[in-house]
């Protein structure tokens, strides 16, 4: 049994436990800005859709209901500007992390194949490559990679952890480069609706892909934009030649979204008002935290989108973590996301207004 677990790195979040205890001992209690987990209520219309579908004794389908596929394609066209999508272009998944971790394996990658992802990145990209026994490589610009054995190129815009947004021109060039070399592009766009100082663009937009979905897949999640992290609700969209075999594999594996969750997603994707309300909450928290961090001597880089501030005091990230823990504030060390983050911390906006005010006061 250890043969699989031995391929994986130590779970990074375990290293934060001592600092979490320090922060929790603060007289005013901990302000946890480490993990980006939503804290605001699930919108009522989504809860109602879930409840109305609660009497679901039969098995759901992996591909989802026709209503779910209609909701996904409709949202992709309305919100992202995608064109000419059919049900063959979409596939529901059980939360985006599951997809990221198991995609290389489900694509049939293994020894001799390479997976590439940004130098500062969500750790699960590496985990997915390790689970498949594939090689992995980080990049600053993917167009500088050796494409010889490169089979899967992860993009992440807006970025976790930095909040960096790739310009439309860069996305267009990267997609063209990947197609020229037969490399599959999978774009993690889970924070796309949370642009602050930039307007993120999807690889599904015709200005980026030239009106063709060949060789591209986009990953989207409802965890952040609709506060549905607890529902495990996400989907992928793009090349039917990629998604068709994935559907068959996932049918064999029973990787299906629950029927009540599918109904909730239909409601969530059909309503834009709750997304705007949640954006306003995050915008206010971001403004308050950003001002407080700058006043405390931090410098903030990128952070033009997503749910985080990428901040530094030009010291070891662990020294910064310890300093903030002493104030009762817990943040994520930048080296969780790669060696290039060793002098940064990731500060999440996902805390209640009351806890954000507490953090601002302490800073």
C-alpha positions as a Markdown table, in Angstrom:
| # | Residue | x | y | z |
|---|---|---|---|---|
| 1 | Unk | 0.0 | 0.0 | 0.0 |
| 2 | Unk | 2.9 | 2.4 | 0.6 |
| 3 | Unk | 4.0 | 2.1 | -3.0 |
| 4 | Unk | 1.6 | 4.9 | -4.0 |
| 5 | Unk | 2.0 | 7.1 | -1.0 |
| 6 | Unk | 5.8 | 6.9 | -1.2 |
| 7 | Unk | 5.6 | 8.8 | -4.5 |
| 8 | Unk | 4.1 | 11.8 | -2.8 |
| 9 | Unk | 5.7 | 14.7 | -1.0 |
| 10 | Unk | 4.9 | 15.3 | 2.7 |
| 11 | Unk | 1.6 | 17.1 | 3.1 |
| 12 | Unk | 2.7 | 20.7 | 3.4 |
| 13 | Unk | -0.1 | 22.0 | 5.6 |
| 14 | Unk | 1.0 | 19.8 | 8.5 |
| 15 | Unk | 4.0 | 22.0 | 8.9 |
| 16 | Unk | 1.8 | 24.9 | 9.8 |
| 17 | Unk | 0.3 | 23.3 | 12.9 |
| 18 | Unk | 2.8 | 24.8 | 15.5 |
| 19 | Unk | 2.1 | 28.3 | 14.0 |
| 20 | Unk | -1.6 | 27.7 | 14.1 |
| 21 | Unk | -1.4 | 26.9 | 17.8 |
| 22 | Unk | 0.6 | 30.1 | 18.4 |
| 23 | Unk | -2.0 | 32.1 | 16.5 |
| 24 | Unk | -4.9 | 30.4 | 18.3 |
| 25 | Unk | -3.4 | 31.5 | 21.7 |
| 26 | Unk | -3.9 | 35.2 | 20.8 |
| 27 | Unk | -6.3 | 36.8 | 23.3 |
| 28 | Unk | -8.5 | 37.9 | 20.4 |
| 29 | Unk | -8.5 | 34.5 | 18.8 |
| 30 | Unk | -7.0 | 33.3 | 15.5 |
| 31 | Unk | -7.6 | 35.0 | 12.2 |
| 32 | Unk | -7.0 | 32.1 | 9.7 |
| 33 | Unk | -6.0 | 33.5 | 6.4 |
| 34 | Unk | -4.0 | 30.4 | 5.3 |
| 35 | Unk | -6.4 | 28.0 | 3.5 |
| 36 | Unk | -8.6 | 29.7 | 0.9 |
| 37 | Unk | -11.8 | 28.1 | 2.1 |
| 38 | Unk | -15.1 | 30.0 | 1.8 |
| 39 | Unk | -16.8 | 31.2 | 5.0 |
| 40 | Unk | -19.9 | 33.0 | 3.7 |
| 41 | Unk | -23.3 | 31.3 | 3.4 |
| 42 | Unk | -24.3 | 29.3 | 0.4 |
| 43 | Unk | -26.8 | 31.4 | -1.5 |
| 44 | Unk | -30.4 | 30.5 | -0.7 |
| 45 | Unk | -31.5 | 29.7 | -4.2 |
| 46 | Unk | -28.7 | 27.1 | -4.4 |
| 47 | Unk | -29.6 | 25.6 | -1.1 |
| 48 | Unk | -33.2 | 25.4 | -2.2 |
| 49 | Unk | -32.2 | 23.6 | -5.4 |
| 50 | Unk | -30.2 | 21.1 | -3.4 |
| 51 | Unk | -33.1 | 20.5 | -1.0 |
| 52 | Unk | -35.6 | 20.1 | -3.8 |
| 53 | Unk | -33.4 | 17.4 | -5.3 |
| 54 | Unk | -32.8 | 15.7 | -2.0 |
| 55 | Unk | -35.1 | 12.8 | -2.8 |
| 56 | Unk | -32.6 | 11.2 | -5.3 |
| 57 | Unk | -32.5 | 7.5 | -4.5 |
| 58 | Unk | -31.0 | 6.4 | -7.9 |
| 59 | Unk | -27.5 | 6.7 | -9.1 |
| 60 | Unk | -26.5 | 9.9 | -10.9 |
| 61 | Unk | -24.7 | 9.8 | -14.2 |
| 62 | Unk | -21.1 | 10.8 | -14.6 |
| 63 | Unk | -21.9 | 13.0 | -17.5 |
| 64 | Unk | -24.6 | 14.8 | -15.5 |
| 65 | Unk | -28.2 | 15.6 | -16.4 |
| 66 | Unk | -29.0 | 17.3 | -19.7 |
| 67 | Unk | -30.0 | 20.3 | -17.6 |
| 68 | Unk | -26.6 | 20.4 | -16.0 |
| 69 | Unk | -24.8 | 20.2 | -19.4 |
| 70 | Unk | -27.1 | 23.0 | -20.7 |
| 71 | Unk | -26.3 | 25.2 | -17.7 |
| 72 | Unk | -22.5 | 24.6 | -18.2 |
| 73 | Unk | -22.5 | 25.4 | -21.9 |
| 74 | Unk | -24.8 | 28.4 | -21.4 |
| 75 | Unk | -22.6 | 29.8 | -18.7 |
| 76 | Unk | -19.4 | 29.3 | -20.8 |
| 77 | Unk | -21.0 | 31.1 | -23.7 |
| 78 | Unk | -22.5 | 33.9 | -21.6 |
| 79 | Unk | -19.6 | 34.6 | -19.3 |
| 80 | Unk | -16.5 | 33.5 | -21.1 |
| 81 | Unk | -17.5 | 34.2 | -24.7 |
| 82 | Unk | -17.1 | 30.6 | -25.8 |
| 83 | Unk | -18.8 | 29.7 | -29.1 |
| 84 | Unk | -20.5 | 26.6 | -30.6 |
| 85 | Unk | -20.3 | 24.4 | -27.6 |
| 86 | Unk | -22.2 | 21.2 | -27.4 |
| 87 | Unk | -22.7 | 18.7 | -24.6 |
| 88 | Unk | -19.6 | 16.8 | -26.0 |
| 89 | Unk | -17.5 | 19.8 | -25.0 |
| 90 | Unk | -18.2 | 19.6 | -21.2 |
| 91 | Unk | -17.8 | 17.1 | -18.3 |
| 92 | Unk | -18.8 | 17.6 | -14.7 |
| 93 | Unk | -16.1 | 16.6 | -12.1 |
| 94 | Unk | -16.2 | 15.9 | -8.3 |
| 95 | Unk | -14.4 | 19.2 | -7.4 |
| 96 | Unk | -11.4 | 20.5 | -9.3 |
| 97 | Unk | -8.7 | 19.1 | -7.0 |
| 98 | Unk | -9.7 | 15.5 | -7.8 |
| 99 | Unk | -9.5 | 16.3 | -11.5 |
| 100 | Unk | -6.0 | 18.0 | -11.1 |
| 101 | Unk | -4.6 | 15.1 | -9.1 |
| 102 | Unk | -5.8 | 12.3 | -11.3 |
| 103 | Unk | -5.8 | 13.8 | -14.8 |
| 104 | Unk | -2.3 | 12.6 | -15.8 |
| 105 | Unk | -3.2 | 9.1 | -14.8 |
| 106 | Unk | -6.6 | 9.2 | -16.6 |
| 107 | Unk | -4.8 | 10.6 | -19.7 |
| 108 | Unk | -2.5 | 7.5 | -19.6 |
| 109 | Unk | 0.7 | 9.4 | -18.9 |
| 110 | Unk | 3.5 | 7.6 | -17.2 |
| 111 | Unk | 7.3 | 7.1 | -17.3 |
| 112 | Unk | 8.9 | 9.0 | -20.2 |
| 113 | Unk | 6.1 | 11.6 | -20.3 |
| 114 | Unk | 6.5 | 15.1 | -18.8 |
| 115 | Unk | 4.0 | 17.3 | -17.1 |
| 116 | Unk | 4.8 | 21.1 | -16.9 |
| 117 | Unk | 3.3 | 23.7 | -14.6 |
| 118 | Unk | 4.2 | 27.3 | -13.4 |
| 119 | Unk | 7.3 | 27.7 | -11.2 |
| 120 | Unk | 4.9 | 29.1 | -8.5 |
| 121 | Unk | 1.9 | 26.8 | -8.5 |
| 122 | Unk | -0.8 | 24.8 | -6.8 |
| 123 | Unk | 1.0 | 21.8 | -5.3 |
| 124 | Unk | -1.5 | 19.3 | -6.7 |
| 125 | Unk | -0.1 | 19.7 | -10.3 |
| 126 | Unk | 3.1 | 18.0 | -9.1 |
| 127 | Unk | 1.1 | 15.4 | -7.1 |
| 128 | Unk | -0.8 | 14.5 | -10.3 |
| 129 | Unk | 2.4 | 13.9 | -12.2 |
| 130 | Unk | 3.9 | 11.8 | -9.3 |
| 131 | Unk | 0.8 | 9.7 | -9.1 |
| 132 | Unk | 1.1 | 8.8 | -12.8 |
| 133 | Unk | 4.9 | 8.3 | -12.4 |
| 134 | Unk | 5.4 | 11.0 | -15.0 |
| 135 | Unk | 8.3 | 13.5 | -15.0 |
| 136 | Unk | 7.5 | 17.0 | -14.1 |
| 137 | Unk | 9.0 | 20.4 | -14.8 |
| 138 | Unk | 8.4 | 24.0 | -13.8 |
| 139 | Unk | 8.5 | 27.0 | -16.1 |
| 140 | Unk | 8.6 | 30.7 | -16.2 |
| 141 | Unk | 7.4 | 30.8 | -19.8 |
| 142 | Unk | 6.1 | 27.6 | -21.3 |
| 143 | Unk | 7.3 | 28.5 | -24.7 |
| 144 | Unk | 10.9 | 28.0 | -23.5 |
| 145 | Unk | 10.2 | 24.3 | -22.6 |
| 146 | Unk | 11.6 | 21.4 | -24.5 |
| 147 | Unk | 8.4 | 19.9 | -26.1 |
| 148 | Unk | 10.0 | 16.5 | -26.9 |
| 149 | Unk | 8.3 | 14.5 | -24.2 |
| 150 | Unk | 5.9 | 17.2 | -22.9 |
| 151 | Unk | 2.4 | 15.7 | -22.9 |
| 152 | Unk | 0.5 | 18.0 | -20.5 |
| 153 | Unk | 1.0 | 21.7 | -20.0 |
| 154 | Unk | -0.8 | 23.3 | -17.1 |
| 155 | Unk | -1.7 | 27.0 | -17.2 |
| 156 | Unk | -3.2 | 28.8 | -14.2 |
| 157 | Unk | -4.6 | 32.2 | -14.8 |
| 158 | Unk | -5.5 | 33.8 | -12.4 |
| 159 | Unk | -2.7 | 32.2 | -10.5 |
| 160 | Unk | -2.8 | 30.5 | -7.2 |
| 161 | Unk | -0.8 | 31.7 | -5.2 |
| 162 | Unk | 0.3 | 34.9 | -6.9 |
| 163 | Unk | -2.9 | 36.2 | -8.5 |
| 164 | Unk | -1.0 | 36.9 | -11.7 |
| 165 | Unk | -3.2 | 37.0 | -14.9 |
| 166 | Unk | -1.9 | 36.0 | -18.3 |
| 167 | Unk | -2.7 | 38.5 | -21.0 |
| 168 | Unk | -4.8 | 37.4 | -24.0 |
| 169 | Unk | -1.9 | 37.8 | -26.3 |
| 170 | Unk | 0.3 | 35.5 | -24.2 |
| 171 | Unk | -2.5 | 32.9 | -24.0 |
| 172 | Unk | -3.0 | 33.0 | -27.7 |
| 173 | Unk | 0.7 | 32.5 | -28.3 |
| 174 | Unk | 1.0 | 29.7 | -25.8 |
| 175 | Unk | -1.9 | 27.8 | -27.3 |
| 176 | Unk | -0.4 | 28.2 | -30.8 |
| 177 | Unk | 2.9 | 26.9 | -29.5 |
| 178 | Unk | 1.4 | 23.9 | -27.8 |
| 179 | Unk | -0.6 | 23.0 | -30.8 |
| 180 | Unk | 2.4 | 23.2 | -33.1 |
| 181 | Unk | 4.2 | 20.7 | -30.8 |
| 182 | Unk | 1.2 | 18.4 | -30.1 |
| 183 | Unk | 1.0 | 19.3 | -26.4 |
| 184 | Unk | -2.3 | 19.3 | -24.5 |
| 185 | Unk | -3.0 | 22.6 | -22.8 |
| 186 | Unk | -5.1 | 22.3 | -19.6 |
| 187 | Unk | -6.0 | 25.8 | -18.2 |
| 188 | Unk | -6.9 | 26.0 | -14.5 |
| 189 | Unk | -9.3 | 28.9 | -14.5 |
| 190 | Unk | -11.0 | 28.4 | -11.1 |
| 191 | Unk | -10.4 | 32.1 | -10.1 |
| 192 | Unk | -11.5 | 33.6 | -13.4 |
| 193 | Unk | -14.5 | 35.5 | -12.0 |
| 194 | Unk | -12.3 | 37.2 | -9.4 |
| 195 | Unk | -10.4 | 39.7 | -11.4 |
| 196 | Unk | -9.6 | 43.0 | -9.6 |
| 197 | Unk | -7.0 | 45.0 | -11.5 |
| 198 | Unk | -7.2 | 42.8 | -14.6 |
| 199 | Unk | -9.9 | 41.1 | -16.6 |
| 200 | Unk | -8.9 | 37.4 | -17.0 |
| 201 | Unk | -9.6 | 35.7 | -20.3 |
| 202 | Unk | -10.3 | 32.0 | -20.8 |
| 203 | Unk | -8.5 | 29.7 | -23.3 |
| 204 | Unk | -12.1 | 28.9 | -24.5 |
| 205 | Unk | -12.4 | 32.4 | -25.9 |
| 206 | Unk | -12.3 | 32.4 | -29.7 |
| 207 | Unk | -9.7 | 35.3 | -29.7 |
| 208 | Unk | -7.4 | 32.8 | -27.9 |
| 209 | Unk | -8.1 | 29.5 | -29.6 |
| 210 | Unk | -9.1 | 30.8 | -33.1 |
| 211 | Unk | -12.5 | 29.2 | -32.8 |
| 212 | Unk | -11.2 | 25.7 | -32.3 |
| 213 | Unk | -11.1 | 23.6 | -29.1 |
| 214 | Unk | -8.5 | 21.2 | -30.4 |
| 215 | Unk | -5.9 | 20.4 | -27.8 |
| 216 | Unk | -7.3 | 22.7 | -25.1 |
| 217 | Unk | -9.3 | 22.0 | -21.9 |
| 218 | Unk | -10.4 | 24.5 | -19.3 |
| 219 | Unk | -11.0 | 23.7 | -15.6 |
| 220 | Unk | -13.7 | 25.6 | -13.6 |
| 221 | Unk | -15.0 | 25.4 | -10.1 |
| 222 | Unk | -17.9 | 26.7 | -8.2 |
| 223 | Unk | -16.1 | 26.6 | -4.8 |
| 224 | Unk | -15.0 | 30.2 | -4.7 |
| 225 | Unk | -17.5 | 32.1 | -6.9 |
| 226 | Unk | -20.6 | 30.5 | -5.3 |
| 227 | Unk | -19.3 | 29.3 | -1.9 |
| 228 | Unk | -19.7 | 25.7 | -2.9 |
| 229 | Unk | -16.4 | 24.2 | -1.7 |
| 230 | Unk | -18.4 | 21.8 | 0.5 |
| 231 | Unk | -20.5 | 20.6 | -2.5 |
| 232 | Unk | -17.5 | 19.4 | -4.6 |
| 233 | Unk | -18.8 | 21.0 | -7.8 |
| 234 | Unk | -16.6 | 21.6 | -10.8 |
| 235 | Unk | -16.4 | 20.9 | -14.5 |
| 236 | Unk | -14.1 | 20.8 | -17.5 |
| 237 | Unk | -14.7 | 22.1 | -21.0 |
| 238 | Unk | -12.9 | 21.9 | -24.3 |
| 239 | Unk | -11.7 | 19.3 | -26.8 |
| 240 | Unk | -14.2 | 16.4 | -27.2 |
| 241 | Unk | -11.4 | 14.1 | -28.3 |
| 242 | Unk | -10.0 | 14.5 | -24.7 |
| 243 | Unk | -13.2 | 14.7 | -22.8 |
| 244 | Unk | -14.8 | 11.7 | -24.5 |
| 245 | Unk | -12.3 | 9.1 | -23.3 |
| 246 | Unk | -12.2 | 10.8 | -19.9 |
| 247 | Unk | -15.9 | 10.3 | -19.6 |
| 248 | Unk | -15.6 | 6.6 | -20.3 |
| 249 | Unk | -12.8 | 6.2 | -17.7 |
| 250 | Unk | -14.7 | 8.1 | -15.1 |
| 251 | Unk | -17.8 | 6.0 | -15.8 |
| 252 | Unk | -15.8 | 2.9 | -15.0 |
| 253 | Unk | -14.4 | 4.5 | -11.9 |
| 254 | Unk | -17.8 | 5.8 | -10.6 |
| 255 | Unk | -16.5 | 9.4 | -10.4 |
| 256 | Unk | -19.9 | 11.0 | -10.4 |
| 257 | Unk | -21.3 | 14.3 | -8.9 |
| 258 | Unk | -24.2 | 13.6 | -6.6 |
| 259 | Unk | -27.7 | 14.3 | -8.1 |
| 260 | Unk | -28.6 | 17.0 | -5.5 |
| 261 | Unk | -25.2 | 18.8 | -6.2 |
| 262 | Unk | -25.9 | 18.6 | -10.0 |
| 263 | Unk | -29.2 | 20.4 | -9.4 |
| 264 | Unk | -27.5 | 23.0 | -7.2 |
| 265 | Unk | -24.9 | 23.7 | -9.9 |
| 266 | Unk | -27.7 | 24.3 | -12.4 |
| 267 | Unk | -29.1 | 26.9 | -10.1 |
| 268 | Unk | -25.7 | 28.5 | -9.4 |
| 269 | Unk | -24.7 | 28.8 | -13.0 |
| 270 | Unk | -28.1 | 30.3 | -13.9 |
| 271 | Unk | -27.8 | 33.2 | -11.5 |
| 272 | Unk | -25.2 | 36.0 | -11.7 |
| 273 | Unk | -26.5 | 38.2 | -8.8 |
| 274 | Unk | -25.1 | 36.1 | -6.0 |
| 275 | Unk | -21.7 | 36.1 | -7.8 |
| 276 | Unk | -21.6 | 39.9 | -7.9 |
| 277 | Unk | -22.6 | 40.0 | -4.2 |
| 278 | Unk | -19.8 | 37.7 | -3.2 |
| 279 | Unk | -17.3 | 39.6 | -5.3 |
| 280 | Unk | -18.2 | 42.8 | -3.4 |
| 281 | Unk | -17.5 | 41.1 | -0.1 |
| 282 | Unk | -14.1 | 39.9 | -1.3 |
| 283 | Unk | -13.3 | 43.3 | -2.9 |
| 284 | Unk | -13.9 | 45.1 | 0.5 |
| 285 | Unk | -11.9 | 42.5 | 2.4 |
| 286 | Unk | -9.1 | 42.7 | -0.2 |
| 287 | Unk | -8.9 | 46.5 | 0.1 |
| 288 | Unk | -8.8 | 46.5 | 3.9 |
| 289 | Unk | -6.1 | 43.8 | 4.1 |
| 290 | Unk | -4.0 | 45.3 | 1.3 |
| 291 | Unk | -3.9 | 48.7 | 3.0 |
| 292 | Unk | -3.1 | 47.1 | 6.4 |
| 293 | Unk | -0.3 | 44.9 | 5.0 |
| 294 | Unk | 1.3 | 47.8 | 3.1 |
| 295 | Unk | 1.2 | 49.9 | 6.3 |
| 296 | Unk | 2.8 | 47.0 | 8.2 |
| 297 | Unk | 5.8 | 47.1 | 5.9 |
| 298 | Unk | 4.8 | 44.4 | 3.3 |
| 299 | Unk | 5.3 | 44.7 | -0.4 |
| 300 | Unk | 2.6 | 43.0 | -2.6 |
| 301 | Unk | 3.3 | 41.6 | -6.0 |
| 302 | Unk | 0.9 | 40.6 | -8.7 |
| 303 | Unk | -2.4 | 39.9 | -6.9 |
| 304 | Unk | -4.4 | 41.5 | -9.6 |
| 305 | Unk | -6.9 | 38.7 | -9.4 |
| 306 | Unk | -7.9 | 35.6 | -7.3 |
| 307 | Unk | -8.6 | 35.3 | -3.5 |
| 308 | Unk | -5.1 | 36.0 | -2.2 |
| 309 | Unk | -2.5 | 38.7 | -1.7 |
| 310 | Unk | 1.0 | 37.6 | -2.5 |
| 311 | Unk | 3.1 | 39.5 | 0.1 |
| 312 | Unk | 6.7 | 39.8 | 1.3 |
| 313 | Unk | 8.8 | 41.5 | 3.9 |
| 314 | Unk | 12.0 | 40.3 | 2.0 |
| 315 | Unk | 12.7 | 37.7 | 4.6 |
| 316 | Unk | 12.2 | 33.9 | 4.9 |
| 317 | Unk | 8.5 | 33.1 | 4.5 |
| 318 | Unk | 8.7 | 31.1 | 7.7 |
| 319 | Unk | 10.0 | 34.1 | 9.6 |
| 320 | Unk | 7.0 | 36.1 | 8.3 |
| 321 | Unk | 4.6 | 33.2 | 9.2 |
| 322 | Unk | 6.0 | 33.3 | 12.8 |
| 323 | Unk | 5.8 | 37.0 | 13.0 |
| 324 | Unk | 2.1 | 37.1 | 11.9 |
| 325 | Unk | 1.3 | 34.1 | 14.1 |
| 326 | Unk | 2.4 | 36.2 | 17.1 |
| 327 | Unk | -0.3 | 38.6 | 16.1 |
| 328 | Unk | -2.8 | 35.8 | 15.9 |
| 329 | Unk | -2.9 | 35.8 | 12.1 |
| 330 | Unk | -2.2 | 32.6 | 10.2 |
| 331 | Unk | -1.0 | 32.7 | 6.6 |
| 332 | Unk | 0.5 | 30.2 | 4.1 |
| 333 | Unk | 4.2 | 30.2 | 3.5 |
| 334 | Unk | 5.2 | 30.9 | -0.1 |
| 335 | Unk | 7.5 | 27.9 | -0.4 |
| 336 | Unk | 4.4 | 25.6 | -0.3 |
| 337 | Unk | 4.0 | 26.7 | -3.9 |
| 338 | Unk | 7.6 | 26.3 | -5.0 |
| 339 | Unk | 11.1 | 27.4 | -4.1 |
| 340 | Unk | 10.6 | 30.7 | -5.8 |
| 341 | Unk | 8.1 | 31.6 | -3.1 |
| 342 | Unk | 10.6 | 31.3 | -0.2 |
| 343 | Unk | 10.4 | 35.0 | 0.7 |
| 344 | Unk | 6.6 | 35.4 | 0.3 |
| 345 | Unk | 3.4 | 34.5 | 2.1 |
| 346 | Unk | 0.0 | 33.9 | 0.6 |
| 347 | Unk | -2.7 | 35.9 | 2.5 |
| 348 | Unk | -6.3 | 34.6 | 1.8 |
| 349 | Unk | -9.3 | 36.9 | 1.7 |
| 350 | Unk | -11.6 | 34.1 | 2.9 |
| 351 | Unk | -12.4 | 35.1 | 6.5 |
| 352 | Unk | -15.5 | 36.8 | 7.8 |
| 353 | Unk | -15.8 | 40.6 | 7.9 |
| 354 | Unk | -15.3 | 40.5 | 11.7 |
| 355 | Unk | -12.1 | 38.4 | 11.4 |
| 356 | Unk | -10.8 | 40.7 | 8.6 |
| 357 | Unk | -11.3 | 43.7 | 10.9 |
| 358 | Unk | -9.5 | 42.0 | 13.7 |
| 359 | Unk | -6.5 | 41.3 | 11.4 |
| 360 | Unk | -6.5 | 44.8 | 10.1 |
| 361 | Unk | -6.5 | 46.1 | 13.7 |
| 362 | Unk | -3.6 | 43.9 | 14.7 |
| 363 | Unk | -1.5 | 44.9 | 11.7 |
